[in-house]
Tab-separated table of C-alpha atoms in Angstrom:
chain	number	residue	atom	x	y	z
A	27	UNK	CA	-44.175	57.660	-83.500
A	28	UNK	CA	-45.804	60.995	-82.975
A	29	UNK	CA	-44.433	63.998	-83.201
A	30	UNK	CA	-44.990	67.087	-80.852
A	31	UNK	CA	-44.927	70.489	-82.348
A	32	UNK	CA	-44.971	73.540	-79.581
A	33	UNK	CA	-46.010	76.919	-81.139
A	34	UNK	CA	-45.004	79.447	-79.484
A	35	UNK	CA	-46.388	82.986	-79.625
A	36	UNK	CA	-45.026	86.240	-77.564
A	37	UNK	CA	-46.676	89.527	-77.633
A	38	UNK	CA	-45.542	92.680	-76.227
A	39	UNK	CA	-46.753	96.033	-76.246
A	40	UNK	CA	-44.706	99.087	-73.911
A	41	UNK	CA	-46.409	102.551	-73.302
A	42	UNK	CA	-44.649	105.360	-70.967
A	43	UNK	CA	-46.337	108.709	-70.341
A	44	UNK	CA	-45.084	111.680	-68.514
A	45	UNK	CA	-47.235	114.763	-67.468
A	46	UNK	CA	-46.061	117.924	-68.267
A	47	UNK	CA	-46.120	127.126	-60.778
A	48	UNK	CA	-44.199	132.803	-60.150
A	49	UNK	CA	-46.066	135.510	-58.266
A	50	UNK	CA	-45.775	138.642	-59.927
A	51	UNK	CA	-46.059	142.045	-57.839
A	52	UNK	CA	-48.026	143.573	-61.185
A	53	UNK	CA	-50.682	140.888	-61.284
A	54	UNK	CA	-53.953	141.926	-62.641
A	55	UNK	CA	-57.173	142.655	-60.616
A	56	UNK	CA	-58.747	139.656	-59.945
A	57	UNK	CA	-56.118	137.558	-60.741
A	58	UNK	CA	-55.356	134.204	-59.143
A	59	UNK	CA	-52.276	134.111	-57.512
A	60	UNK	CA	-51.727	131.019	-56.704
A	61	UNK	CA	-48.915	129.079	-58.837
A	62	UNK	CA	-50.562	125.130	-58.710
A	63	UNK	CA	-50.924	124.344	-61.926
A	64	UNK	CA	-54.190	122.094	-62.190
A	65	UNK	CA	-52.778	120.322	-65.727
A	66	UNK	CA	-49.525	120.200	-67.139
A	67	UNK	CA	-48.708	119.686	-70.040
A	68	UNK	CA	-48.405	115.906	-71.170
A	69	UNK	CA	-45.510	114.662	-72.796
A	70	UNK	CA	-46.348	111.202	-74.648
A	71	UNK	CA	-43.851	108.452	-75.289
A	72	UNK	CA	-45.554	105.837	-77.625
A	73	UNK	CA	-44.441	102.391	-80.094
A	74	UNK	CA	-44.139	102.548	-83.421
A	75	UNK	CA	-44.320	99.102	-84.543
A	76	UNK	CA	-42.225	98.258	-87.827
A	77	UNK	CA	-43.798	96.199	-90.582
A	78	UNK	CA	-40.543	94.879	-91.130
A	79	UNK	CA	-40.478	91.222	-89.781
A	80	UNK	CA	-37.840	90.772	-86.885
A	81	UNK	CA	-37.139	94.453	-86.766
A	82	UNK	CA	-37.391	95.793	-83.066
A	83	UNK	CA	-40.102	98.084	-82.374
A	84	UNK	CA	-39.125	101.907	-82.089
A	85	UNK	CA	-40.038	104.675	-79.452
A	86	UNK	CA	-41.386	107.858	-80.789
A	87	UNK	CA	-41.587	110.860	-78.667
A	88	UNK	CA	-44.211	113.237	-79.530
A	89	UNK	CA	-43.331	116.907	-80.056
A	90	UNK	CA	-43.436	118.536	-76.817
A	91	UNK	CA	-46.117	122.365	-77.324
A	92	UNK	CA	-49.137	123.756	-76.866
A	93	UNK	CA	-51.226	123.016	-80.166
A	94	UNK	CA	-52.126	126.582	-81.327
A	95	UNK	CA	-54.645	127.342	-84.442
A	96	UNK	CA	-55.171	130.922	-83.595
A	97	UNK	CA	-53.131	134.080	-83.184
A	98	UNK	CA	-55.550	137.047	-81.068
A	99	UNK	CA	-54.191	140.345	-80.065
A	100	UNK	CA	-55.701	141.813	-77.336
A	101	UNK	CA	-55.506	144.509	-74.148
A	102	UNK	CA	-55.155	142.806	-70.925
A	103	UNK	CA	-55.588	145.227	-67.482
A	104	UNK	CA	-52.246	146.957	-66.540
A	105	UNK	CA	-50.165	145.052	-69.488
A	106	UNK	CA	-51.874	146.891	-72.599
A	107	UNK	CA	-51.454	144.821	-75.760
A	108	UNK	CA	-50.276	141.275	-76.099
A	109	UNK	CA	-50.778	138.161	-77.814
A	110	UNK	CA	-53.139	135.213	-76.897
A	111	UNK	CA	-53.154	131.800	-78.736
A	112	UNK	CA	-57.213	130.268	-79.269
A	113	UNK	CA	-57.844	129.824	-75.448
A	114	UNK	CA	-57.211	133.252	-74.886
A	115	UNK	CA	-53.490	132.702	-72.920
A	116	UNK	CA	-51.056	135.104	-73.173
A	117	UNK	CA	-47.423	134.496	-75.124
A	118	UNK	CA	-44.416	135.132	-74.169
A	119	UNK	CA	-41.039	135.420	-76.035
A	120	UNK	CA	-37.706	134.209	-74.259
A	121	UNK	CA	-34.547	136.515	-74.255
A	122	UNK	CA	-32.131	133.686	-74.924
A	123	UNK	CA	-33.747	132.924	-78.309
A	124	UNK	CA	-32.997	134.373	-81.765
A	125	UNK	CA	-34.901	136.287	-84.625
A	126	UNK	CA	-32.258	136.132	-87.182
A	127	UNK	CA	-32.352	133.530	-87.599
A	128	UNK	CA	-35.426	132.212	-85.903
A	129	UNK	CA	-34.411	129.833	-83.492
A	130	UNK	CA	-35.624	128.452	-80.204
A	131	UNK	CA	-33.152	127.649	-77.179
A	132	UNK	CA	-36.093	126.669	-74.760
A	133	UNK	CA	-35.685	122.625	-74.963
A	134	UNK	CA	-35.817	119.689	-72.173
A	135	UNK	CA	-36.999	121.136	-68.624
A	136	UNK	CA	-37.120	124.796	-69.908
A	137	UNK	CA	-40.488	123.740	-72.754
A	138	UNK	CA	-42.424	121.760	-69.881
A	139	UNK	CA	-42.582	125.106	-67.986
A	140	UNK	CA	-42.448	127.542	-71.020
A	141	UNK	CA	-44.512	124.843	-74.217
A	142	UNK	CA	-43.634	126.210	-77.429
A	143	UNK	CA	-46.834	127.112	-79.591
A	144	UNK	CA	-47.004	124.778	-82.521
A	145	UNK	CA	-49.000	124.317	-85.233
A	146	UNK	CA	-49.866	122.268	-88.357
A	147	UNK	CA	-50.344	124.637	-90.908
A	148	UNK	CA	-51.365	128.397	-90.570
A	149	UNK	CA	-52.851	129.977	-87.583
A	150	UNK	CA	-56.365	132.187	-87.257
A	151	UNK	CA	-55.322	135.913	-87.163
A	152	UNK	CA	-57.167	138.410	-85.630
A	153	UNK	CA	-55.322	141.557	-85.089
A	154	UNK	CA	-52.067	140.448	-85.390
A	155	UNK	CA	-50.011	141.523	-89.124
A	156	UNK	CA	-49.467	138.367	-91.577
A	157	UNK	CA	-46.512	139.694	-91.898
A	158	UNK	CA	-44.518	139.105	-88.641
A	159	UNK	CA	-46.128	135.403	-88.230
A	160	UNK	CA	-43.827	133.028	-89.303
A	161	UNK	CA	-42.668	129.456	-88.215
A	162	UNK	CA	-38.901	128.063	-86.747
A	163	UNK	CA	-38.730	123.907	-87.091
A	164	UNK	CA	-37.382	122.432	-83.356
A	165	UNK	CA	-35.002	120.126	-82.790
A	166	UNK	CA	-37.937	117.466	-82.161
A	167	UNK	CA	-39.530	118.450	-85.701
A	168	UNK	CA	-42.377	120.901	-84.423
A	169	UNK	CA	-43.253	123.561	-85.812
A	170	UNK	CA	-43.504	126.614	-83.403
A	171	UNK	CA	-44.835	129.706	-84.310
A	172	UNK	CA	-42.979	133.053	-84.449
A	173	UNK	CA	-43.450	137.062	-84.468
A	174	UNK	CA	-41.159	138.690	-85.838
A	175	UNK	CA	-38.613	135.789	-85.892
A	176	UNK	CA	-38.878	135.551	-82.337
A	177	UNK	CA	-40.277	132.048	-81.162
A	178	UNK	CA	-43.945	132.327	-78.848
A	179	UNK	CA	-44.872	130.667	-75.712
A	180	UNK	CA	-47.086	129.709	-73.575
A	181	UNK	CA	-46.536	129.579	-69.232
A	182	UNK	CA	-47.690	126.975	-67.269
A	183	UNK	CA	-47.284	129.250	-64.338
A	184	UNK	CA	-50.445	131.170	-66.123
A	185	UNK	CA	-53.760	130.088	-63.819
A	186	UNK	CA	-56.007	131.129	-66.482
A	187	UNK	CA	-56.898	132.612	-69.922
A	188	UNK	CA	-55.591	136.489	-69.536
A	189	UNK	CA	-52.927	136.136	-66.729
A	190	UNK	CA	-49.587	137.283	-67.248
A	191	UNK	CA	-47.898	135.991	-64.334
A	192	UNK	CA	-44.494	134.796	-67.233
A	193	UNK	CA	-44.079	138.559	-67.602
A	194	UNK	CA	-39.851	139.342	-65.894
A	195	UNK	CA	-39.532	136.021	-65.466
A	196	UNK	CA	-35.579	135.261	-64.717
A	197	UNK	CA	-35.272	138.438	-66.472
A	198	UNK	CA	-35.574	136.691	-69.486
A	199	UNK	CA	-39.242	136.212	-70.232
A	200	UNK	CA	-41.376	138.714	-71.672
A	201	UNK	CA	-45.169	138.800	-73.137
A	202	UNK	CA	-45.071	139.273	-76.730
A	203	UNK	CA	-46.672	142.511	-78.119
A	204	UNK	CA	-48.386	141.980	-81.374
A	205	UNK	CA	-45.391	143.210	-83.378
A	206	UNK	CA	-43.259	140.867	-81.858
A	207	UNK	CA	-41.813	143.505	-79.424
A	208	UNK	CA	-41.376	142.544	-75.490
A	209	UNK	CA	-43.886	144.233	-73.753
A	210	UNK	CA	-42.382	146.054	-70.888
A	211	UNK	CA	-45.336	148.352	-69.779
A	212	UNK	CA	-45.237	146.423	-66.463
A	213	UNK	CA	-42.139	144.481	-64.807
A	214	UNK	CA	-42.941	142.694	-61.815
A	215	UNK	CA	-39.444	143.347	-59.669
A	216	UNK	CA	-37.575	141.289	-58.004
A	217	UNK	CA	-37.707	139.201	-61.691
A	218	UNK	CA	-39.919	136.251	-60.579
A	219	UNK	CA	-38.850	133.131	-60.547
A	220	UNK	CA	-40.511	130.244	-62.806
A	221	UNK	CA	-41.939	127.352	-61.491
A	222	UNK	CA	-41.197	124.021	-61.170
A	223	UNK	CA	-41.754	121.521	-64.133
A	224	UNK	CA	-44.476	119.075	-63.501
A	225	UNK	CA	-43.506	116.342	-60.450
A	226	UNK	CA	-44.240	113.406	-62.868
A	227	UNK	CA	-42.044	114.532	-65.385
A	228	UNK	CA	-39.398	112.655	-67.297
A	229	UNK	CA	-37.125	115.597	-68.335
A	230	UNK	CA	-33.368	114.984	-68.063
A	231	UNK	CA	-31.670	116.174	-65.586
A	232	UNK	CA	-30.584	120.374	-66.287
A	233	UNK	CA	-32.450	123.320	-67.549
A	234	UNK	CA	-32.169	122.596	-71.083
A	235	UNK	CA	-29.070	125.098	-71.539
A	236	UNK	CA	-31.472	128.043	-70.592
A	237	UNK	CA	-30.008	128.898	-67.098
A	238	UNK	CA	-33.176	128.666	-65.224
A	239	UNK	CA	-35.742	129.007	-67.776
């Protein structure tokens, strides 16, 4: 009598991804004013698989921030001094945070709009004091960079490489002067408001606690 053996063998593999616009009345000459953001920034959700046999497979989110390996001070028209990562974009620091101790507030909804500068290790300096440049750990396990204690960011409302168009935001945002100071040598009133974070994203539902980022 034979006998019939069935193997069986089921494979699965899951991947979800989620992509990551505020006129200001002080924009500066030549700047584009309109608030479509061309890319936002992504937000990956991707399987770890365990080597552990029969152990379920676990999501990992990826930190959500703008990668940043260098720190540039420079003058921007009508603004004066601020603070641009490697691709020349201005950063901003957010009123709702803390410098002692360093700690960011800017989480869910609030750091698709406003990404959080990390880094890996220790950023380029040019023009900017060793001394104020520090680092806060997120909740998410990033590391994003500070001045002064205060935590930087970038906008996704900003066009291009020198605009500014964060600066008043909600009354709360400000670009970051090289010391770590809020640059207030123009403020756009009415405060602008922020724009909206990417369509396709997968934020939960709120501001992140920041009362309109």
């Amino acid at each position: 009598m034979a006998a019939t053996r069935l193997t069986a063998t089921v494979a699965g593999c899951a991947a979800a991804a989620a992509a990551l616009a505020a006129l200001t009345a002080c924009a500066p000459p030549g700047a584009n004013v309109d608030n479509t953001v061309d890319a936002a920034q992504a937000q990956a959700q991707v399987p770890a698989l365990n080597d552990v046999a029969g152990e379920s497979a676990v999501p990992v989110v990826a930190p959500v921030g703008s990668q940043t390996t260098a720190l540039k001070a420079a003058s921007i028209p009508k603004m004066g001094k601020v603070v641009t990562d490697q691709d020349g974009f201005v950063l901003y620091r957010f009123d709702k945070d803390t410098a002692k101790p360093p700690k960011s507030n800017c989480v869910d909804k609030c750091a698709q709009v406003w990404p959080p500068a990390i880094t890996d290790g220790n950023p380029d300096l040019s023009g900017v004091d060793p001394s104020v440049v520090g680092t806060v750990t997120r909740a998410d396990g990033a590391r994003q960079i500070t001045l002064a204690g205060w935590p930087v960011y970038r906008y996704i409302g900003d066009p291009k490489p020198g605009a500014w168009k964060g600066q008043n935001v909600g009354g709360v945002w400000f670009v970051v002067a090289p010391d770590g100071k809020k640059n207030l040598t123009c403020l756009p009133t009415p405060a602008p408001t922020a724009v909206e974070p990417p369509a396709a994203s997968a934020a939960p539902t709120g501001d992140g606690g920041t009362g309109g980022y």
